[in-house]
XYZ file of C-alpha atoms in Angstrom:
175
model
C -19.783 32.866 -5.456
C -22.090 31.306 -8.039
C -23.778 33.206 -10.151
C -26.004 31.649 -12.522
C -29.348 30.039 -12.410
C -30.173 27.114 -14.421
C -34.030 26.096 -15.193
C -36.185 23.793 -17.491
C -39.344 25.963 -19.085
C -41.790 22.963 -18.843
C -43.564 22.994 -21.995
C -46.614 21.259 -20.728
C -46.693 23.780 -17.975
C -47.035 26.339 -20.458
C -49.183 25.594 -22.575
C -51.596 22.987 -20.429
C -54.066 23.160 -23.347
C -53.391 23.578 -26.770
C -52.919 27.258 -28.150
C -53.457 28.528 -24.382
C -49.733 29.596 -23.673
C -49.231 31.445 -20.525
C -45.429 32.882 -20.272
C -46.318 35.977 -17.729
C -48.211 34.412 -15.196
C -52.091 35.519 -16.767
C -53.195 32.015 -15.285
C -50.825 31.576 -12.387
C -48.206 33.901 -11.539
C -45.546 30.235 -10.997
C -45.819 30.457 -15.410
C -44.443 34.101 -15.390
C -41.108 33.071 -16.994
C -40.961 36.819 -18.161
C -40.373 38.413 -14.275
C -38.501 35.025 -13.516
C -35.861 36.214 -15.934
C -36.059 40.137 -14.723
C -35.699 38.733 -11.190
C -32.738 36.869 -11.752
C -31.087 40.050 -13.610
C -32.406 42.402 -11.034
C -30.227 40.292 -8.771
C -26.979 40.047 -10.967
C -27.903 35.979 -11.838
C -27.432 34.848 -15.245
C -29.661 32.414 -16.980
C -29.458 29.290 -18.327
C -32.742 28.556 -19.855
C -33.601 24.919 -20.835
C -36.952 25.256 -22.813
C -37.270 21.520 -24.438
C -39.509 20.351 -26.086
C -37.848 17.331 -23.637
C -36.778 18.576 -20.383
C -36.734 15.558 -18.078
C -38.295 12.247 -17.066
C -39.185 13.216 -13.563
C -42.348 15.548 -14.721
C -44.863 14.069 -16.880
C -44.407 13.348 -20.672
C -41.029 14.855 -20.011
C -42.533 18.128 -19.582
C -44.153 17.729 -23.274
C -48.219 18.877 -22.742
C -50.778 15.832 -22.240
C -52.848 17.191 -24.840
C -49.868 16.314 -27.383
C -50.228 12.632 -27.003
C -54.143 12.441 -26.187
C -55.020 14.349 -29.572
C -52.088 13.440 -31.904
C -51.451 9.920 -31.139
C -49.834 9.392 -34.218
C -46.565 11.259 -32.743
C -46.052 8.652 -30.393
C -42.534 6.842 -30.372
C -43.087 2.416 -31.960
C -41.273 -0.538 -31.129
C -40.149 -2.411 -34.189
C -43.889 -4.415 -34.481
C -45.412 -1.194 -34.760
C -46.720 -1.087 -31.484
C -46.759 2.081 -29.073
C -43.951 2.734 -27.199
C -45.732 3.961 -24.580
C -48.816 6.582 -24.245
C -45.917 9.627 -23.474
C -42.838 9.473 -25.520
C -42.639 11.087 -28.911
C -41.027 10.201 -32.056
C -38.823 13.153 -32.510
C -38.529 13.109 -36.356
C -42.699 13.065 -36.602
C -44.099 15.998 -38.685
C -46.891 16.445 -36.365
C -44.853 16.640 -33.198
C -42.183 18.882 -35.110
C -45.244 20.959 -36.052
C -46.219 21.650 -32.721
C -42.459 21.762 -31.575
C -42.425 24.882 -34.181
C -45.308 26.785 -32.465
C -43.737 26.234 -28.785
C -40.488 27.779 -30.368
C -42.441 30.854 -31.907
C -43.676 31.700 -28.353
C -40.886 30.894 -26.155
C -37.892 31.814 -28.422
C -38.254 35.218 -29.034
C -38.514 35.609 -25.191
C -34.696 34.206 -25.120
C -33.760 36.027 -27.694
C -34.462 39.386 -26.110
C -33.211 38.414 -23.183
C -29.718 36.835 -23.575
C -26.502 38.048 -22.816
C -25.822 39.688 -26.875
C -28.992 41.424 -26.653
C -28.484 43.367 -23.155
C -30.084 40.073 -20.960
C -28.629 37.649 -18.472
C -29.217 34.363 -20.692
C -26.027 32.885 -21.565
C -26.932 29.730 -22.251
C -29.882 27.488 -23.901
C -30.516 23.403 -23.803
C -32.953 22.405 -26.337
C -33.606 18.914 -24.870
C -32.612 17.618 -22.207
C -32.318 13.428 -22.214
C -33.455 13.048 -25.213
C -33.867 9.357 -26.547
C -32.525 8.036 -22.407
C -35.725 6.196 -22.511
C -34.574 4.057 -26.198
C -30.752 3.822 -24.290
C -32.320 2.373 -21.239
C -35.444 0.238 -22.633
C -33.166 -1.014 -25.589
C -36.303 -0.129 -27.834
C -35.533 2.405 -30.792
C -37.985 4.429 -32.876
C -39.679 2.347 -35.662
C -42.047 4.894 -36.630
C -42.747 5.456 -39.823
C -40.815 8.917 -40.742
C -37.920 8.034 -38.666
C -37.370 4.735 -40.613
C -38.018 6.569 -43.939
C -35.423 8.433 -43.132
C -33.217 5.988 -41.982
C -33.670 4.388 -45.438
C -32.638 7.113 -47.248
C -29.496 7.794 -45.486
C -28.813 4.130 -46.120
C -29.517 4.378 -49.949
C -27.968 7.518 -50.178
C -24.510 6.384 -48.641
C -24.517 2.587 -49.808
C -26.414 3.066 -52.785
C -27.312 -0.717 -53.111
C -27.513 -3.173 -50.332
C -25.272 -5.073 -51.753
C -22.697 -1.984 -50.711
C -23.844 -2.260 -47.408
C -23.451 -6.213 -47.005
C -19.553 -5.760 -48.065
C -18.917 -2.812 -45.682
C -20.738 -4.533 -42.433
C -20.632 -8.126 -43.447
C -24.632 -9.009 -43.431
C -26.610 -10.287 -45.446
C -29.737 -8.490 -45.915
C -31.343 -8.948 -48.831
């Protein structure tokens, strides 16, 4: 009685070096996302696509392409001495890695978009990311980089003002 299929669209599986993108199996015919979605509609399945960027810790860089982290480096996630996080988690907030985010989306979206459920398709359902930030919950590290504590400071400034608005509300002292 169930009818609906639910898959992650490995990013890094996709697009295993940068600006190669293979979404109809021209490499392998396992990357034809394209007939996987006919398939499921030529057998009455619906669709729920989960394209990332993040799609889960058990592949590597959480299905985010190698090439992301070996030539960008600078998108990687820091611990609060402005050290690495580790060699394969991303700061989500970083231009770069939204940058390349952006391109993913320009292949992969339009491919939902003709295909789910309001346009005629069997998609009736899309998960950007999937555990997103589990690795900061579990490690207890958070994401020092630079842009996300720029922008951290703003929303501070902007909804305090002054620290000294802050102090009152939270009782601290920073200074």
């Amino acid at each position: 009685g169930l009818n609906t299929v639910s898959s992650y669209v490995p990013w890094g599986w996709h697009e295993p070096k940068e600006g190669k993108t293979d979404l109809n199996g021209a490499t392998r015919p396992e990357r034809d996302i394209v007939g996987f979605i006919k398939l499921l509609r030529k057998h009455g399945l619906y669709f729920f696509c989960r394209p990332g960027p993040v799609t889960h810790g058990e592949i590597k860089n959480s299905g985010q392409p190698a090439w992301l982290f070996e030539r960008y480096p600078e998108i990687r996630l820091k611990k609060r001495d402005g050290t690495d996080f580790s060699d394969d988690v991303a700061s989500q907030m970083n231009p770069t890695y939204l940058k390349h985010v952006d391109k993913w989306y320009a292949k992969i979206m339009p491919i939902i978009a003709r295909n789910q459920l309001t346009a005629g398709g069997n998609i009736i359902a899309v998960q950007l990311d999937n555990e997103i930030s589990m690795i900061n919950w579990l490690s207890r590290h958070f994401d020092y980089s630079e842009t996300t504590t720029d922008l951290y400071r703003k929303f501070l400034k902007e909804k305090y003002g002054a620290i000294k608005e802050l102090n009152e509300n939270y009782g601290t002292a920073y200074i």
